[in-house]
Amino acid sequence: MKKLSLALLCLVLSASLFSQNKKAPGVKPINLLDNNLSYWYKWLGVPHTSVKGLPAGTPTGDGMNGTPLGMNDPKNVFSVITLNGEKVLKVTGEIYGGLTTKKEYENYHLHLQYKWGTKKYAPRLTMPRDMGIMFHLTGTNEDAFWSVFMMGLECQISEQTSADLFLVPDKKFTTWPVADVRVGGDTKWDINAPLKVAGGKAGIIRSVKRSENYESDSTKWTTMDLYTIGSTAVYLVNGHVVMAFQNAGLEQADKSITPLTKGKIQLQSEGAEGYYKDITIQQITEIPDDIRKAAGLDLPHTWKLGVALYTFHTFSFPQQLAKADSAGLRYVEGFTFGKAGEGLKDSMIMQLSARGIGKLKNLVNKYGLRMESIYVVGGKTIDAWKKEFEIAKLLNVKYVTAEPPVNMWDAVDSLAGVYKIKVAIHNHWKGMSAYWSPDSVLAAMKGHPNFRACADIGHWPKSGINPVDGLKKLEGHLLAIHFKDIAAYNNPKLQDVPAGKGINDFPAIFKELERQKFDGYIIIERDAEDKPSNLPSVIETVMYYNNQLGLPQNAHKPLGELGLDTAGINSNTAADLPVDAALINEYTGTYKMTPGRLAATIKMYGKNGALYFKAGDYPEMKLLSRNVDTFEGSIFSMEFKFVRKDSKVTGVKLIMGSDEELGVKE
């Protein structure tokens, strides 16, 4: 049995000890449930063809595609009734719809209770009962998913899966919510897991399951609580913290992210009869301490730990990402003189077109990693630096790590201002770098507002500089640390060793960073080349780092866990293998779907050597090959498994989370 620290044990136990009635500081709660539903407006989607008693001429469809009813509610889907002497909101579920707040809310505690009725409706007759709390909603109902569910975040309410996190895009899948979530095994929220990026157009994590099931019996009331401050949120079920995330935002079409901190709230109707009561909202200034701790929001030392991909420089870019992901890390620092991968002819990254850089960015997103910095070589001309800044801009990094020539300080600082990307000046050792001393870094920053420091604490000792002394000199200017160790002082010929095995005093280094209130990036880097790779030493360094700081150990994933070909991986992933033209012809056709959640029929067809999927009014989607007869959606989180009989394709199984549909080829 693994030994838990006392602090971690207390943290875990606290998840179920605090009272549901504890209120955070703020104004009094507002009761959002009155007889007139005065805080809300109704919006109904497309009635299913099975719905009876509609006014003559009302358009119907598959329940998702077609003309929505809008603010008309002819079937009284949402109504206030008295049940067992209590005022409750009844949701029939007969038509997909949303009861949406008239105003936006931010920084609040939303509290409610729900329970299920007995009725279920098409197109979810065979599926688990489903409703949901959507929040931080933006956009319009017309541009909403299925013309009902607005873009934003969802706290799922469903049988056995209440408090799952869903990130809901707009109708055309051009803008996607993202968030940093501690994702463990089986894509469950796990306080001991590393933060991963969920959501985003190219993201591999589309939703995250709650940690445990604490729902009441379906005939009894279940209590749900949602706390949100800024872009952070925590979900509780019957008093247990089961989901938390940070840094929620909207990923725009250009890959930029805008913070998601407020919006409307929506209660869903989605094919099942249900009831809500005790719906209150309270403005707060902070999430209560006990809940923050149980959600892992107060874990110490929230420095951004990552790895420099140069650590794996003998491998291609896709292989480097696979190793970084396997180490359980969240941040990566690229470098422009690395190989892009076989799919891009092993070109150097600095030589790629904008389209090639876009492919690399998509691959980073697929792993749920963040590349917020890249090491650039620059050069001796402004044009050379412009080219590298263009690459940095396409990758949406926040800073470049570099050693600009002394005579180009003004030009490079000016470019950094134009591109709005900081320059973190890196140091090598004396005789190799103009920045071997912290004093020379300070000299470069003088009069150059876009310059910061990336302190390489493994190189300083080669020049006789104690890292703690170097950090003190650069106080207030540190953007990042290159994290490594060295065996001795004053020996430039030495190669680095794994952290904790050299002369660096890491407890003193961490203490100094804490004193400075450093909140930047700690980037693990190895210059030495272990065989077969530096991955074991990176994992060892991560464990050393976590142990020194009293952090829970990350779960390290074996290479290939995401279905990636780590032996000969190309610029895409093995989830984007080439598809033989003959196979595309076999898959091409129209499939009649049951129960037809997306559309009554879907189409498969070939285009530019790839397989594409089209359902109703939704945009076409390229399918990524994962294995024989198995594909993954490139836009939305779907899995497609083609069915054969006597070697002939006869159908397709469409899997979306816990939902499955079967299509028969016509």
XYZ file of C-alpha atoms in Angstrom:
666
model
C 0.000 0.000 0.000
C 1.277 3.459 -0.856
C 1.994 5.724 2.081
C -0.029 8.952 2.083
C 1.364 12.079 3.685
C -0.732 13.461 6.540
C -1.429 16.611 4.536
C -2.662 14.665 1.534
C -4.757 12.343 3.707
C -6.450 15.336 5.340
C -7.052 16.863 1.931
C -8.696 13.714 0.591
C -10.866 13.208 3.680
C -12.025 16.810 3.644
C -13.897 16.194 0.379
C -16.843 14.756 2.291
C -16.674 16.582 5.632
C -17.898 20.097 4.919
C -21.525 21.053 5.208
C -23.664 21.691 2.174
C -25.202 24.625 4.057
C -21.926 26.481 4.575
C -22.135 29.805 2.740
C -19.180 31.789 1.457
C -18.871 35.492 2.298
C -21.218 37.633 0.222
C -24.772 38.870 -0.055
C -27.793 36.788 0.864
C -28.892 34.020 -1.521
C -31.580 34.863 -4.092
C -34.414 32.396 -4.664
C -34.537 31.906 -8.444
C -37.738 29.839 -8.376
C -40.968 31.830 -8.224
C -44.417 31.155 -9.676
C -43.831 33.325 -12.720
C -40.283 32.149 -13.475
C -39.444 35.856 -13.501
C -35.664 35.282 -13.509
C -35.811 33.059 -16.599
C -36.981 32.791 -20.192
C -37.919 29.627 -22.079
C -36.362 28.447 -25.318
C -37.533 25.253 -26.982
C -35.838 23.343 -29.763
C -37.188 21.123 -32.521
C -40.110 18.850 -31.493
C -39.571 15.199 -32.354
C -42.030 13.715 -34.846
C -43.429 11.585 -32.010
C -44.631 14.621 -30.002
C -48.468 14.801 -29.984
C -50.825 17.715 -29.395
C -48.802 20.440 -31.101
C -50.571 23.352 -32.814
C -51.365 22.667 -36.445
C -48.482 23.396 -38.787
C -45.766 23.158 -36.111
C -42.539 21.929 -37.783
C -41.145 18.699 -36.324
C -38.045 16.630 -36.938
C -35.559 14.345 -35.250
C -35.552 16.473 -32.085
C -32.274 18.179 -32.927
C -32.278 19.455 -36.490
C -34.844 21.773 -37.988
C -36.822 24.838 -36.938
C -36.858 25.468 -33.167
C -40.008 26.553 -31.347
C -38.020 29.382 -29.785
C -39.777 31.144 -26.928
C -43.031 29.243 -27.570
C -43.796 26.427 -25.118
C -47.061 24.862 -26.351
C -46.468 21.659 -24.366
C -45.606 23.443 -21.112
C -42.185 21.772 -20.945
C -41.158 24.081 -18.079
C -43.700 24.878 -15.351
C -43.896 25.604 -11.610
C -46.050 23.129 -9.686
C -46.669 22.048 -6.113
C -45.312 18.594 -5.322
C -45.832 17.120 -1.853
C -46.476 20.604 -0.514
C -43.303 22.098 -2.063
C -42.869 24.541 -4.932
C -40.879 22.785 -7.670
C -39.909 23.312 -11.287
C -41.254 20.519 -13.467
C -39.372 19.670 -16.662
C -41.327 17.277 -18.869
C -38.358 16.546 -21.164
C -40.737 16.026 -24.082
C -38.948 18.605 -26.238
C -35.300 19.593 -26.027
C -35.112 23.028 -24.451
C -33.490 25.359 -22.001
C -34.787 27.516 -19.174
C -32.257 30.349 -19.338
C -31.580 33.262 -16.984
C -32.387 36.696 -18.333
C -29.128 38.125 -16.991
C -25.527 37.013 -16.767
C -23.944 35.987 -13.464
C -20.354 35.811 -12.248
C -18.673 34.861 -8.963
C -21.500 32.886 -7.383
C -22.672 29.779 -5.568
C -25.583 28.075 -7.351
C -27.511 25.569 -5.240
C -30.387 23.307 -6.262
C -31.896 19.856 -5.818
C -33.227 17.560 -8.516
C -34.917 14.196 -8.888
C -36.229 12.156 -11.793
C -39.764 11.513 -12.959
C -40.869 8.349 -14.730
C -41.323 9.406 -18.356
C -38.789 9.370 -21.177
C -39.112 10.684 -24.725
C -37.602 10.271 -28.177
C -34.896 10.538 -29.295
C -33.573 9.339 -25.875
C -36.014 6.539 -25.100
C -33.217 3.969 -24.727
C -30.679 6.285 -23.112
C -30.030 7.279 -19.492
C -32.193 10.107 -18.135
C -30.506 13.424 -18.814
C -30.817 17.089 -17.886
C -28.031 19.495 -16.962
C -26.889 22.833 -15.597
C -25.195 24.968 -18.213
C -23.354 28.128 -17.144
C -21.028 30.889 -18.329
C -23.142 30.800 -21.487
C -22.525 33.231 -24.305
C -23.872 33.812 -27.802
C -27.496 33.421 -28.891
C -30.038 30.605 -28.803
C -30.170 30.617 -32.604
C -26.425 29.875 -32.763
C -26.652 27.264 -30.013
C -25.987 23.543 -30.255
C -29.122 21.881 -31.659
C -30.509 25.456 -31.666
C -31.010 25.093 -27.891
C -27.925 24.557 -25.739
C -25.801 27.687 -25.759
C -22.020 27.742 -25.940
C -20.343 27.390 -22.563
C -19.779 24.923 -19.729
C -22.038 22.174 -18.441
C -22.435 20.448 -15.112
C -24.090 17.252 -16.327
C -27.181 15.897 -14.606
C -27.753 12.339 -15.748
C -28.275 8.906 -14.260
C -24.924 7.664 -12.879
C -22.942 10.543 -14.426
C -24.111 13.696 -12.653
C -21.392 16.380 -12.392
C -19.470 15.277 -15.470
C -17.922 18.287 -17.211
C -18.973 18.988 -20.791
C -17.512 21.803 -22.893
C -20.150 22.845 -25.425
C -19.145 24.663 -28.639
C -21.205 26.897 -30.862
C -23.461 25.471 -33.561
C -20.794 25.614 -36.275
C -17.985 24.260 -34.067
C -15.837 27.355 -34.680
C -15.484 28.431 -31.029
C -14.799 25.934 -28.248
C -14.597 26.187 -24.465
C -11.363 24.995 -22.853
C -10.338 24.469 -19.229
C -7.466 23.063 -17.173
C -8.654 19.915 -15.383
C -6.881 17.278 -13.288
C -7.580 14.292 -15.511
C -6.706 10.813 -14.283
C -7.469 7.295 -15.440
C -10.632 6.662 -17.465
C -10.790 10.436 -18.058
C -12.010 10.995 -14.483
C -11.329 14.049 -12.368
C -8.562 13.094 -9.945
C -7.056 15.500 -7.424
C -3.727 13.641 -7.701
C -3.561 13.858 -11.496
C -1.726 16.523 -13.485
C -3.629 19.403 -15.016
C -4.607 18.768 -18.625
C -6.319 20.942 -21.200
C -9.882 19.804 -21.856
C -11.914 21.051 -24.806
C -10.724 23.060 -27.778
C -11.350 22.313 -31.430
C -8.423 19.907 -31.790
C -8.408 18.681 -28.193
C -8.443 14.969 -27.429
C -10.298 15.455 -24.087
C -13.844 16.552 -24.908
C -15.420 15.862 -21.526
C -14.263 14.796 -18.062
C -16.061 12.344 -15.784
C -16.751 13.195 -12.148
C -14.524 11.384 -9.637
C -17.203 9.269 -7.936
C -20.961 8.705 -8.062
C -22.656 10.269 -5.017
C -26.154 10.592 -6.514
C -29.244 9.706 -4.486
C -31.657 7.013 -5.552
C -33.555 8.173 -8.657
C -36.765 8.684 -6.660
C -35.049 10.907 -4.064
C -33.654 14.412 -4.224
C -29.996 14.890 -5.127
C -28.301 18.116 -4.077
C -26.041 19.928 -6.565
C -23.778 22.874 -5.792
C -21.755 24.904 -8.249
C -19.139 27.384 -7.028
C -17.454 29.652 -9.532
C -14.946 32.472 -9.101
C -13.500 33.984 -12.253
C -12.524 31.153 -14.605
C -12.457 28.525 -11.819
C -15.384 26.266 -10.894
C -16.124 23.395 -8.488
C -19.019 20.891 -8.637
C -20.448 19.122 -5.563
C -22.939 16.244 -5.435
C -24.638 15.674 -2.071
C -21.828 17.553 -0.361
C -18.912 15.796 -2.083
C -16.466 17.608 -4.337
C -16.387 15.577 -7.561
C -15.138 18.043 -10.200
C -12.998 21.183 -10.380
C -11.295 23.116 -13.131
C -9.379 26.333 -13.697
C -8.551 28.757 -16.500
C -11.815 28.266 -18.399
C -11.845 30.135 -21.677
C -13.119 30.248 -25.235
C -10.760 29.100 -27.978
C -11.439 31.265 -31.012
C -10.963 30.269 -34.638
C -7.452 31.802 -34.602
C -6.557 29.611 -31.554
C -6.477 32.599 -29.191
C -8.217 32.084 -25.842
C -10.417 34.613 -24.059
C -11.214 34.015 -20.362
C -14.660 32.610 -19.597
C -15.706 34.137 -16.276
C -19.395 34.923 -16.543
C -22.541 34.262 -18.538
C -26.121 33.083 -18.432
C -27.283 29.906 -16.673
C -29.500 27.311 -18.346
C -31.444 24.315 -17.007
C -31.889 21.677 -19.688
C -34.797 19.611 -20.923
C -33.363 16.609 -22.757
C -35.760 13.715 -23.157
C -36.482 12.855 -19.527
C -39.013 13.995 -16.948
C -37.401 15.658 -13.934
C -37.904 18.139 -11.122
C -35.856 20.952 -9.561
C -36.373 22.721 -6.233
C -34.577 25.081 -3.829
C -32.868 26.913 -6.714
C -30.798 29.711 -5.173
C -27.846 31.816 -6.238
C -25.514 33.779 -3.955
C -22.839 36.244 -5.004
C -19.492 35.337 -3.415
C -16.002 36.775 -3.260
C -14.174 33.475 -2.853
C -14.738 29.733 -2.834
C -14.863 28.486 0.784
C -11.495 27.257 2.053
C -12.614 23.695 2.795
C -14.045 23.313 -0.703
C -10.931 24.821 -2.312
C -8.763 22.311 -0.479
C -10.970 19.360 -1.364
C -10.913 20.506 -5.002
C -7.115 20.721 -5.088
C -7.204 24.446 -5.787
C -4.904 25.169 -2.846
C -2.219 22.629 -3.646
C 1.084 24.411 -2.904
C 3.535 25.640 -5.521
C 1.349 26.056 -8.539
C 4.338 26.811 -10.732
C 3.910 25.789 -14.334
C 6.015 22.632 -14.556
C 6.948 21.446 -18.021
C 9.756 20.081 -20.154
C 11.906 21.567 -22.883
C 11.398 19.424 -25.972
C 15.109 19.874 -26.645
C 15.472 17.219 -23.926
C 14.310 14.768 -26.611
C 16.051 16.510 -29.528
C 17.208 13.258 -31.162
C 13.529 12.490 -31.830
C 10.981 14.185 -34.093
C 8.461 16.707 -32.783
C 5.556 14.206 -32.527
C 7.766 11.748 -30.645
C 8.894 14.530 -28.314
C 5.273 15.313 -27.464
C 4.526 11.637 -26.829
C 7.372 11.490 -24.301
C 6.353 14.729 -22.583
C 2.799 13.440 -22.269
C 4.026 10.107 -20.953
C 5.890 11.939 -18.166
C 2.568 13.354 -16.980
C 3.585 16.939 -17.753
C 1.349 19.751 -18.923
C 3.673 22.373 -20.411
C 6.244 21.975 -23.162
C 8.797 24.405 -24.565
C 9.500 23.888 -28.250
C 12.578 24.799 -30.262
C 12.655 25.960 -33.855
C 15.662 23.935 -35.009
C 14.061 20.546 -34.285
C 12.702 18.035 -36.809
C 8.998 18.363 -37.527
C 8.382 14.663 -38.278
C 8.054 12.306 -41.222
C 4.690 13.707 -42.246
C 6.389 17.045 -42.859
C 9.459 15.498 -44.526
C 11.504 15.887 -41.326
C 11.916 19.580 -42.133
C 13.259 21.866 -39.450
C 10.420 23.663 -37.705
C 11.884 27.043 -38.644
C 11.485 26.099 -42.325
C 7.810 25.134 -42.177
C 4.962 27.011 -43.798
C 2.092 28.427 -41.766
C 0.098 25.306 -42.621
C 2.886 23.078 -41.319
C 3.084 25.053 -38.073
C -0.683 24.680 -37.782
C -0.314 20.898 -37.915
C 2.195 21.010 -35.073
C -0.151 23.205 -33.031
C -3.026 20.773 -33.576
C -0.853 17.905 -32.399
C 0.024 19.776 -29.201
C -3.695 20.306 -28.602
C -4.501 16.645 -29.218
C -2.260 15.687 -26.329
C -3.899 18.249 -24.054
C -0.523 19.982 -23.667
C 0.282 23.692 -23.564
C 3.163 25.154 -25.534
C 3.486 28.655 -24.139
C 7.166 29.134 -25.010
C 9.619 28.194 -27.732
C 13.405 28.483 -27.934
C 14.357 30.493 -31.013
C 17.765 30.870 -32.629
C 17.008 34.253 -34.156
C 20.036 35.244 -36.179
C 22.019 38.273 -37.216
C 19.303 40.003 -39.259
C 15.913 41.483 -38.497
C 14.328 39.291 -41.175
C 15.637 36.159 -39.436
C 14.109 37.289 -36.144
C 10.838 38.230 -37.855
C 10.549 34.722 -39.248
C 10.967 33.175 -35.787
C 8.509 35.610 -34.224
C 5.997 34.650 -36.943
C 6.376 31.001 -35.948
C 5.923 31.939 -32.292
C 2.787 33.896 -33.156
C 1.294 30.982 -35.116
C 1.901 28.739 -32.113
C 0.296 31.315 -29.778
C 3.212 31.218 -27.343
C 3.493 33.809 -24.597
C 7.258 34.174 -24.783
C 10.314 33.066 -26.718
C 13.479 31.879 -24.998
C 16.521 33.304 -26.745
C 19.994 34.829 -26.594
C 19.756 37.857 -28.898
C 22.979 39.443 -30.199
C 24.002 42.457 -28.127
C 23.931 44.726 -31.172
C 20.286 43.745 -31.873
C 18.777 44.397 -28.454
C 16.757 47.390 -29.678
C 15.508 45.625 -32.817
C 14.528 42.399 -31.026
C 12.802 44.310 -28.220
C 10.888 46.313 -30.821
C 9.773 43.157 -32.630
C 8.684 41.636 -29.325
C 6.506 44.682 -28.755
C 4.968 44.451 -32.215
C 4.197 40.731 -31.838
C 3.216 41.098 -28.162
C 5.513 38.206 -27.239
C 8.057 38.544 -24.421
C 11.703 37.533 -24.821
C 13.107 35.452 -21.954
C 16.898 35.785 -22.107
C 18.608 32.446 -21.559
C 22.112 31.878 -20.208
C 24.785 29.398 -21.182
C 28.212 29.336 -19.515
C 31.138 31.739 -19.644
C 32.897 31.646 -22.982
C 29.834 30.391 -24.827
C 27.202 32.992 -24.014
C 27.117 36.755 -23.607
C 24.580 36.116 -20.845
C 26.593 33.761 -18.621
C 26.326 36.250 -15.744
C 23.066 37.588 -14.278
C 24.640 41.045 -14.557
C 24.743 40.769 -18.357
C 21.086 39.720 -18.400
C 20.199 42.764 -16.294
C 22.166 44.964 -18.697
C 20.151 43.615 -21.632
C 16.844 44.291 -19.874
C 17.705 47.916 -19.128
C 15.658 50.067 -21.468
C 14.057 47.043 -23.121
C 10.582 46.554 -21.610
C 9.871 43.298 -23.464
C 12.922 41.454 -22.123
C 12.678 39.052 -19.181
C 14.920 36.270 -17.863
C 14.941 32.493 -18.281
C 17.496 31.373 -15.700
C 19.270 28.108 -16.527
C 20.275 26.931 -13.063
C 22.294 24.039 -14.482
C 24.549 26.316 -16.550
C 25.304 28.915 -13.872
C 27.506 26.565 -11.769
C 29.703 25.946 -14.832
C 30.687 29.614 -14.528
C 31.061 29.445 -10.736
C 27.706 31.089 -10.000
C 25.543 29.774 -7.185
C 21.970 29.496 -8.559
C 20.433 31.033 -5.427
C 22.676 34.100 -5.809
C 21.788 34.320 -9.492
C 18.058 34.147 -8.762
C 18.368 36.911 -6.176
C 20.000 39.202 -8.735
C 17.209 38.610 -11.228
C 14.391 39.139 -8.745
C 11.388 40.734 -10.387
C 12.555 39.787 -13.877
C 12.205 35.987 -13.861
C 9.754 34.554 -16.361
C 11.036 30.980 -16.403
C 13.611 28.555 -14.970
C 15.445 25.867 -16.918
C 15.482 23.147 -14.295
C 18.536 20.884 -14.192
C 21.440 19.830 -11.989
C 25.229 19.618 -12.431
C 27.927 17.535 -10.711
C 30.443 20.300 -9.893
C 31.231 24.019 -10.100
C 33.574 25.673 -12.608
C 33.711 22.881 -15.159
C 32.064 23.855 -18.500
C 32.777 20.404 -19.941
C 30.417 18.656 -17.522
C 27.003 17.536 -18.679
C 23.929 17.873 -16.541
C 22.614 15.145 -14.223
C 19.049 14.444 -13.016
C 17.813 16.905 -10.398
C 18.907 15.994 -6.887
C 22.033 14.126 -7.970
C 24.341 17.131 -8.296
C 25.467 20.147 -6.325
C 22.413 22.377 -6.705
C 20.647 23.092 -3.403
C 17.069 22.719 -4.587
C 15.393 23.297 -1.186
C 17.207 26.668 -1.065
C 16.284 27.370 -4.704
C 12.607 26.665 -4.031
C 12.708 28.781 -0.875
C 14.144 31.715 -2.849
C 11.491 31.380 -5.559
C 8.799 31.359 -2.880
C 10.288 34.452 -1.259
C 10.160 36.240 -4.608
C 6.562 35.071 -5.127
C 7.686 33.619 -8.454
C 4.686 32.449 -10.482
C 6.281 31.486 -13.788
C 7.432 28.380 -15.602
C 9.777 25.665 -14.370
C 10.978 23.840 -17.466
C 12.844 20.566 -17.023
C 15.721 20.269 -19.497
C 18.408 17.681 -20.153
C 21.407 18.377 -22.379
C 22.899 14.935 -21.785
C 21.614 12.119 -23.992
C 20.676 9.012 -22.022
C 19.923 5.846 -23.972
C 17.419 4.975 -25.293
C 16.036 8.402 -24.303
C 15.920 10.951 -21.487
C 12.330 10.018 -20.600
C 13.210 7.957 -17.478
C 15.339 10.791 -16.069
C 12.570 13.327 -16.793
C 10.078 11.172 -14.894
C 12.640 10.849 -12.094
C 12.994 14.652 -12.036
C 9.222 15.143 -11.889
C 9.026 12.763 -8.935
C 11.917 14.546 -7.204
C 10.258 17.927 -7.762
C 6.909 16.729 -6.390
C 8.575 15.048 -3.427
C 10.544 18.172 -2.509
C 7.439 20.348 -2.630
C 5.049 17.910 -0.960
C 2.936 17.518 -4.088
C 1.045 14.367 -5.076
C 2.925 12.265 -7.603
C 1.653 12.400 -11.176
C 0.412 9.283 -12.894
C 2.854 8.553 -15.715
C 1.336 7.080 -18.838
C 3.049 4.423 -20.934
C 3.889 5.553 -24.426
C 1.147 4.661 -26.844
C -1.683 4.922 -24.304
C -3.433 7.367 -26.597
C -3.077 4.992 -29.527
C 0.015 6.713 -30.885
C 2.675 5.050 -32.985
C 5.732 6.034 -30.955
C 8.171 4.040 -33.044
C 7.706 5.802 -36.364
C 5.227 8.526 -35.549
C 4.709 11.189 -38.228
C 3.556 14.783 -38.059
C 0.014 13.725 -37.380
C -0.702 10.908 -34.963
C -1.462 7.300 -35.615
C -5.035 8.538 -35.237
C -4.560 10.111 -38.686
C -3.161 7.234 -40.693
C -3.553 7.336 -44.477
C -6.686 5.576 -45.725
C -6.570 3.396 -48.820
C -8.809 4.638 -51.642
C -10.444 1.224 -51.921
C -11.439 1.365 -48.242
C -12.889 4.845 -48.657
C -15.072 3.463 -51.436
C -16.243 0.683 -49.122
C -17.207 3.174 -46.405
C -18.860 5.661 -48.778
C -22.641 5.724 -48.581
C -25.723 6.749 -46.604
C -26.420 5.160 -43.219
C -29.836 5.100 -41.526
C -29.275 5.807 -37.828
C -31.045 4.426 -34.755
C -32.109 6.267 -32.599
C -30.853 9.145 -34.781
C -29.598 11.543 -32.142
C -27.677 13.676 -34.613
C -29.718 12.971 -37.721
C -31.972 10.302 -39.195
C -29.290 9.533 -41.767
C -25.589 10.313 -42.053
C -23.316 10.280 -45.070
C -19.754 9.020 -45.522
C -17.716 10.058 -48.542
C -14.169 10.478 -49.790
C -12.467 13.827 -50.310
C -8.793 14.652 -50.948
C -7.746 11.144 -50.009
C -9.570 11.178 -46.667
C -12.910 9.968 -45.300
C -15.522 12.602 -44.392
C -18.753 12.496 -42.386
C -21.870 14.687 -42.745
C -24.958 14.753 -40.531
C -27.908 17.049 -41.191
C -27.043 20.748 -41.077
C -23.792 20.213 -39.204
C -20.520 21.036 -40.975
C -18.706 18.195 -42.672
C -16.049 16.539 -40.539
C -12.889 14.749 -41.532
C -12.510 11.362 -39.863
C -9.113 10.366 -38.496
C -8.084 6.746 -38.946
C -7.158 5.034 -35.676
C -7.171 1.395 -36.689
C -8.760 -0.933 -39.207
C -12.394 0.177 -39.680
C -12.100 2.554 -36.689
C -12.100 6.350 -36.946
C -12.248 9.375 -34.670
C -13.952 12.706 -35.343
C -11.555 15.588 -36.002
C -13.966 18.261 -34.707
C -16.324 16.632 -32.233
C -15.612 13.786 -29.834
C -17.017 10.826 -31.741
C -15.781 7.329 -32.518
C -16.868 5.442 -35.628
C -16.578 1.665 -35.908
C -17.608 0.180 -39.236
C -19.490 -3.106 -39.131
C -18.823 -5.862 -41.659
C -20.693 -8.991 -42.667
C -18.934 -11.470 -44.928
C -16.147 -8.867 -45.334
C -18.616 -6.275 -46.659
C -19.310 -2.979 -44.842
C -22.953 -3.139 -43.745
C -23.136 -0.494 -41.042
C -21.381 1.809 -38.613
C -21.477 2.175 -34.844
C -21.288 5.809 -33.697
C -20.060 6.289 -30.108
C -20.354 9.624 -28.271
C -19.358 9.259 -24.628
C -21.813 6.801 -23.077
C -24.234 7.075 -26.008
C -24.166 4.715 -28.981
C -26.021 4.699 -32.266
C -26.121 2.075 -34.969
C -26.276 2.988 -38.629
C -27.347 0.564 -41.339
C -25.869 1.181 -44.768
C -28.567 1.814 -47.351
